Tab-separated table of C-alpha atoms in Angstrom:
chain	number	residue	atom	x	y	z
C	772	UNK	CA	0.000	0.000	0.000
C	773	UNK	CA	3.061	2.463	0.935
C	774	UNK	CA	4.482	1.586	-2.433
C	775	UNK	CA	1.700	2.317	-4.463
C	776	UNK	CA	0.925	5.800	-2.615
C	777	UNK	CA	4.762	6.727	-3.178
C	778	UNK	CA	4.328	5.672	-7.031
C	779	UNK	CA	1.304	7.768	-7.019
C	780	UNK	CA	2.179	10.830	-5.002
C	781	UNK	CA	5.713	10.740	-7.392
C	782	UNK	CA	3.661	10.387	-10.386
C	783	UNK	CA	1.382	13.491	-9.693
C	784	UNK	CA	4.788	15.477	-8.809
C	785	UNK	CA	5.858	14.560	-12.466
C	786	UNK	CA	2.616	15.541	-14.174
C	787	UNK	CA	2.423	19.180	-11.998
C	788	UNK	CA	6.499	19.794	-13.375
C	789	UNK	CA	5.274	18.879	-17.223
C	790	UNK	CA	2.196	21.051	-16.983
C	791	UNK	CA	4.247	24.104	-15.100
C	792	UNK	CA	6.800	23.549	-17.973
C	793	UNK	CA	4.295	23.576	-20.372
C	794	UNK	CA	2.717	26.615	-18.765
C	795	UNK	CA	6.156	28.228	-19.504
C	796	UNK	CA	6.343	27.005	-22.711
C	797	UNK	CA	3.060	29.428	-23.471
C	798	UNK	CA	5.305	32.709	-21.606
C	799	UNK	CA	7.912	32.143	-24.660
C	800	UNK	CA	5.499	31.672	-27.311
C	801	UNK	CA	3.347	35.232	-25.850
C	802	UNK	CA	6.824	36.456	-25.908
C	803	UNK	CA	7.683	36.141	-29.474
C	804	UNK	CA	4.290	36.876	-31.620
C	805	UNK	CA	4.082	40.206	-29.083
C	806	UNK	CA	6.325	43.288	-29.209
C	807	UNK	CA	6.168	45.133	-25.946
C	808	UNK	CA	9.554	46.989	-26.556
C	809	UNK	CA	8.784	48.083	-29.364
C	810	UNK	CA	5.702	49.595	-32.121
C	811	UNK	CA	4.965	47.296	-35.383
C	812	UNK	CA	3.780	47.688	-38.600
C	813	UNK	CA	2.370	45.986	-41.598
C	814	UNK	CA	0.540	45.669	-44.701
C	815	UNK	CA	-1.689	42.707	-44.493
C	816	UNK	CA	-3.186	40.869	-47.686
C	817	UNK	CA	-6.196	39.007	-46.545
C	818	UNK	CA	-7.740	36.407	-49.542
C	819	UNK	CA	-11.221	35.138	-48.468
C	820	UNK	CA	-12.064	31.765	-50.685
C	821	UNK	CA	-16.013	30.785	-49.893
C	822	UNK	CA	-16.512	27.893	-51.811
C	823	UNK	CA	-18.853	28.670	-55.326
C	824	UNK	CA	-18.451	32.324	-54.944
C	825	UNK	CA	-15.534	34.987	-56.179
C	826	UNK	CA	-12.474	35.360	-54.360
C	827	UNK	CA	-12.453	38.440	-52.237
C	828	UNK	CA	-9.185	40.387	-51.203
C	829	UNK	CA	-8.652	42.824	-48.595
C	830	UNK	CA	-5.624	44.963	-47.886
C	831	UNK	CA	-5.220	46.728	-44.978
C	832	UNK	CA	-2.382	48.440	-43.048
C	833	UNK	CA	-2.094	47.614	-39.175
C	834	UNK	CA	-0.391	49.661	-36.432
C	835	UNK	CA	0.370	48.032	-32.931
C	836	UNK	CA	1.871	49.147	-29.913
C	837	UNK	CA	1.914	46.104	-27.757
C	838	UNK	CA	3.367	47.773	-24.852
C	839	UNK	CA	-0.400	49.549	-23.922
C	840	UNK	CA	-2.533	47.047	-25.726
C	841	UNK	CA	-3.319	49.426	-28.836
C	842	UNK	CA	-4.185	48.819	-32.492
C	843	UNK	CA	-4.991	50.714	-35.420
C	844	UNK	CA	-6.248	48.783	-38.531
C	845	UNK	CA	-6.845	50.827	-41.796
C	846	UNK	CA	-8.285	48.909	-44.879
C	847	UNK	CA	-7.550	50.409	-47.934
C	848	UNK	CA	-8.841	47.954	-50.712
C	849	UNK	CA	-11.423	47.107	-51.363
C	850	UNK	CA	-12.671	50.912	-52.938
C	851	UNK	CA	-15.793	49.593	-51.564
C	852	UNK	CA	-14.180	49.333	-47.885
C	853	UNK	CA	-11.311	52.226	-48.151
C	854	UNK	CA	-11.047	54.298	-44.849
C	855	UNK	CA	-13.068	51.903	-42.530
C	856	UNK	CA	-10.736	50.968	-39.815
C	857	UNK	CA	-10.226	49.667	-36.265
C	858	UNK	CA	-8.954	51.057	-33.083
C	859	UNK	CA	-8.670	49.116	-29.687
C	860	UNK	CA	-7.451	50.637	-26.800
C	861	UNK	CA	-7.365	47.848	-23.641
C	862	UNK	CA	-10.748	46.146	-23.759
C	863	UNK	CA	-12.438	48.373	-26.142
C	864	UNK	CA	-12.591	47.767	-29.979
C	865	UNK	CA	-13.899	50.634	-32.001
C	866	UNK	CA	-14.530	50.152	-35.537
C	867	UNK	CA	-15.298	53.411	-37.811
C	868	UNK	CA	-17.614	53.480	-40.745
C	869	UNK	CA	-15.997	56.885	-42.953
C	870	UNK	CA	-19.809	56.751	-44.669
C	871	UNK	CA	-21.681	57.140	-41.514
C	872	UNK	CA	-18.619	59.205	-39.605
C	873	UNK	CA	-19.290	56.778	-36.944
C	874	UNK	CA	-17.984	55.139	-34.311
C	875	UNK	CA	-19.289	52.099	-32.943
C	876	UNK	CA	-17.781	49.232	-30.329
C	877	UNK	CA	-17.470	46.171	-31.680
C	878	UNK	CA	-15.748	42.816	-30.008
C	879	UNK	CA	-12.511	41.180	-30.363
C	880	UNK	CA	-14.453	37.744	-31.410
C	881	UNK	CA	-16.757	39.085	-34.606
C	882	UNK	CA	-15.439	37.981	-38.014
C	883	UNK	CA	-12.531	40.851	-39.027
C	884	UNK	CA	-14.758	42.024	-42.604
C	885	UNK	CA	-16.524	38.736	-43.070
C	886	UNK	CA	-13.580	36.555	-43.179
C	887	UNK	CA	-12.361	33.787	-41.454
C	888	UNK	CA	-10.275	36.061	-39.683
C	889	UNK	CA	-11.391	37.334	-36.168
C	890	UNK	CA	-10.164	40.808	-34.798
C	891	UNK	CA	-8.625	39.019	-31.971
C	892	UNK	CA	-6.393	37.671	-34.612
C	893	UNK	CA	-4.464	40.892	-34.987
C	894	UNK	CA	-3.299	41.671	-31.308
C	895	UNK	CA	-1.066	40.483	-29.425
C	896	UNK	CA	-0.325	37.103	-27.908
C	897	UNK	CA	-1.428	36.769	-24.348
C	898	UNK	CA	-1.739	32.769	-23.843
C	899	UNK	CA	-0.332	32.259	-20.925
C	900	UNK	CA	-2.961	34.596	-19.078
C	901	UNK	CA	-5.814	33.725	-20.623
C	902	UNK	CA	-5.253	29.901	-20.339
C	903	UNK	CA	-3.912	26.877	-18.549
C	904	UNK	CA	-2.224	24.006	-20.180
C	905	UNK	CA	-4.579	20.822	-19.434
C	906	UNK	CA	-2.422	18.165	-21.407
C	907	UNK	CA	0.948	18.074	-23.874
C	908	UNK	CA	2.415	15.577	-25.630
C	909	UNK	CA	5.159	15.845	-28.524
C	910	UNK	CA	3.952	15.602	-32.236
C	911	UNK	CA	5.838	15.748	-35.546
C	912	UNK	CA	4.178	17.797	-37.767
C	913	UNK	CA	5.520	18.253	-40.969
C	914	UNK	CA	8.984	19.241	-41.041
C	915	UNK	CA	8.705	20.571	-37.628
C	916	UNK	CA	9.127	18.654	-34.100
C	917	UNK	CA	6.219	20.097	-31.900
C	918	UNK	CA	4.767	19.734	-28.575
C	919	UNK	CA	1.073	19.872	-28.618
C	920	UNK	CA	-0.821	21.791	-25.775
C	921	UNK	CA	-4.568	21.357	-25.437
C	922	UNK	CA	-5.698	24.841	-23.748
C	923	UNK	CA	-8.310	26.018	-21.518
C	924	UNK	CA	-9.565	29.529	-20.786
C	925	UNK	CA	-9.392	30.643	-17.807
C	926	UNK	CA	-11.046	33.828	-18.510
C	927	UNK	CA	-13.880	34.898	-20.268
C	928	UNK	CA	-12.498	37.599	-22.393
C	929	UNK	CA	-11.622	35.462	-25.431
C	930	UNK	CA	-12.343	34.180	-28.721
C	931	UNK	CA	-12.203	30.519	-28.076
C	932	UNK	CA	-12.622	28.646	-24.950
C	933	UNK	CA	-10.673	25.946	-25.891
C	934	UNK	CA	-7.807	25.559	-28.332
C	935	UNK	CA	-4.509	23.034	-29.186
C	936	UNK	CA	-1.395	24.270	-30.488
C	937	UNK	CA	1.683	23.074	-31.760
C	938	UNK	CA	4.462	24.716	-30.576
C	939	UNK	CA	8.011	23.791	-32.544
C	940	UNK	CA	11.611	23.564	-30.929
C	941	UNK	CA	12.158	26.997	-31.539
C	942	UNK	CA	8.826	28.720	-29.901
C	943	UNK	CA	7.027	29.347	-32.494
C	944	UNK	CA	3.166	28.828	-33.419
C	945	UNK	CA	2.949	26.187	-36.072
C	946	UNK	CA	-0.947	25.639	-36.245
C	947	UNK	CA	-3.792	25.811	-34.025
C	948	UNK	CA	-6.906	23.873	-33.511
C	949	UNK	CA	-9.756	26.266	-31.984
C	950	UNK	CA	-12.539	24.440	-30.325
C	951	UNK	CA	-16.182	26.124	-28.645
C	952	UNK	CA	-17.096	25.032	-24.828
C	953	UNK	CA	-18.449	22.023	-25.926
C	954	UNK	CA	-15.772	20.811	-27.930
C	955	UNK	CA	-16.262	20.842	-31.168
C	956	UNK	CA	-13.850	21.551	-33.724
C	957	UNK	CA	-14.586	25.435	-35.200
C	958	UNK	CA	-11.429	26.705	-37.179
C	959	UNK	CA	-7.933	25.504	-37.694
C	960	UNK	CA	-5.145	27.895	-38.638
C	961	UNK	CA	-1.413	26.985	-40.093
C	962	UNK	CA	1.836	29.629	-39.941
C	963	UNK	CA	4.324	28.073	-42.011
C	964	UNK	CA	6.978	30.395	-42.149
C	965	UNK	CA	8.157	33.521	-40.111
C	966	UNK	CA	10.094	36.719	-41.102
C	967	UNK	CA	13.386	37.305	-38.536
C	968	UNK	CA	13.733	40.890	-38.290
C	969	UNK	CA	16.614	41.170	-35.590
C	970	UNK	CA	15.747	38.450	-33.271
C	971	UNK	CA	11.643	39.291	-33.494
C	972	UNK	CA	9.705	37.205	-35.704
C	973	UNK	CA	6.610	37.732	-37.661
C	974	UNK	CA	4.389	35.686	-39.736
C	975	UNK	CA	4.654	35.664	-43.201
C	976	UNK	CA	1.578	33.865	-43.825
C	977	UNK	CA	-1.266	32.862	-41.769
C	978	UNK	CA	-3.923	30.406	-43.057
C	979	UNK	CA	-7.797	29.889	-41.247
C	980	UNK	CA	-9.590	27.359	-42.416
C	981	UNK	CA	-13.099	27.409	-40.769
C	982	UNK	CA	-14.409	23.925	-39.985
C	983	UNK	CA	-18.043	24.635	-40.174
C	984	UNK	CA	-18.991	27.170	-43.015
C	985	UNK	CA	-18.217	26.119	-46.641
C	986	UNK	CA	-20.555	24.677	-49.260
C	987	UNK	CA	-21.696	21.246	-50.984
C	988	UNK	CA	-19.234	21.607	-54.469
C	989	UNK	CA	-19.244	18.457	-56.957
C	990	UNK	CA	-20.851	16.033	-54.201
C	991	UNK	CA	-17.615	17.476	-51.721
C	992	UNK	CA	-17.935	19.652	-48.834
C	993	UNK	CA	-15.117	22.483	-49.282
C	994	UNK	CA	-14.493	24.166	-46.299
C	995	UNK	CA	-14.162	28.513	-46.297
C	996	UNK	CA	-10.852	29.845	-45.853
C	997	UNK	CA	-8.623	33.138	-45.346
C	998	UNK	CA	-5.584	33.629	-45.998
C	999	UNK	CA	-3.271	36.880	-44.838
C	1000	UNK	CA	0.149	37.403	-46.609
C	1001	UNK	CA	1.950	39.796	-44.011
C	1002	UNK	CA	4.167	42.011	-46.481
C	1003	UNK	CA	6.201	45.123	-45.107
C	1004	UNK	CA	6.750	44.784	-41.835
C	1005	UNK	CA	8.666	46.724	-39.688
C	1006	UNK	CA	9.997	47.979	-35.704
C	1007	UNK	CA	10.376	51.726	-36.507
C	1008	UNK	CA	9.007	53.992	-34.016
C	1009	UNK	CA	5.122	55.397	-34.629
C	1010	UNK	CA	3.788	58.654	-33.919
C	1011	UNK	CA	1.245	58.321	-30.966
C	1012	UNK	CA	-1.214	60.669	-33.525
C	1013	UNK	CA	-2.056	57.087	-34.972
C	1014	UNK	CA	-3.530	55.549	-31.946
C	1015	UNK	CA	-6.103	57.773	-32.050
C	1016	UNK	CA	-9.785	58.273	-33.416
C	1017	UNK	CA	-8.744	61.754	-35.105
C	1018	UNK	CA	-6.042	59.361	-37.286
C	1019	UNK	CA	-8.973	57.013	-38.084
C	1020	UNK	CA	-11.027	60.503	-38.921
C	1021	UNK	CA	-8.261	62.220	-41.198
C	1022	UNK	CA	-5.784	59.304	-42.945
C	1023	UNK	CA	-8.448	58.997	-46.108
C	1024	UNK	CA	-8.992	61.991	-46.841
């Protein structure tokens, strides 16, 4: 009877250091998809495919500072779309309709212009608060050799209350598996390859596949998907006029 308490009091001690590891693991991943010494910039490409309709392309330029939890997202094409953009400041996501004049809140969650993309998608990384690490386990997946977290929130202030994601040797996101309360499987996302700007990588690519919406083609259900091509990126300093409603106001006209 000692024995087998010892093996299992020794056996929870082993399972508490892999999840704390693993808990870790999510502090280094946060700490290389955010930038909190630093502002960022980009000029995102997003390609929306829904299956038996045209191809729809958005470009838009995004402005973070990290280090106060602020973005600015302009969208530029489609003519249709130029000048509506995106401001969040801490908790609160405006978005601004240059038609109306408007401002309106809108949440991190909603679909980022009817794509598979979320606004949550363009923020930074903050894993490691907003979850703990319920299981991991090593995985190859494709060229890369991954440990595989499955994730629960522990807060209510996100997109997805559940989520797996592979994790290669070197800390970065490889893919991601988002999953609703009651487990079932909602969108699946794939980074293949990261720009390495001085020691701070970016994404070049970012592809959401969403596991529920598509349509019936040829007798074959073909799932919707988004793809972003990150192009331009760059560390240089922004004025703090950006982060601002006035910017949203004035940059189109």
């Amino acid at each position: 009877m000692i024995k087998k308490i010892m093996f299992l009091f020794f056996g929870f001690i082993f399972i508490s250091n892999l999840l704390a590891n693993d808990q870790q693991l999510l502090v280094r991943v946060d700490s290389l998809a955010s930038y909190l010494d630093t502002d960022f910039s980009a000029e995102y490409t997003i390609v929306q495919d829904k299956p038996g309709q045209s191809r729809t392309t958005t470009v838009a330029g995004i402005f973070r500072r990290d280090s106060r939890e602020q973005y600015v997202i302009v969208v530029m094409e489609p003519s249709i779309s130029r000048g509506q953009g995106y401001l969040k400041e801490g908790n609160t996501l405006w978005f601004y309709d240059p038609q109306s004049r408007r401002f309106n809140t809108t949440s991190s969650a909603d679909r980022f212009q009817n794509t598979n993309a979320r606004n949550s998608d363009f923020t930074r990384s903050t894993l490691a608060q907003d979850y703990r690490v319920v299981s991991g386990e090593n995985e190859q997946l494709g060229r890369f050799n991954c440990r595989v977290l499955t994730l629960e929130a522990i807060t209510t202030d996100v997109t997805y209350p559940r989520m797996k994601i592979w994790v290669c040797e070197n800390n970065l996101l490889r893919k991601t598996e988002d999953y609703s309360l009651s487990g079932q499987l909602l969108r699946t996302s794939a980074i293949p390859d990261y720009y390495n700007i001085g020691g701070r990588f970016v994404p070049r690519q970012i592809l959401f596949v969403d596991t529920l919406r598509g349509a019936v083609i040829n007798g074959t259900f073909v799932n919707e998907r988004t793809q972003i091509i990150i192009n331009k990126p760059s560390f240089n300093r922004l004025t703090d006029s950006i982060f601002s409603k006035t910017f949203l106001e004035t940059v189109n006209q």
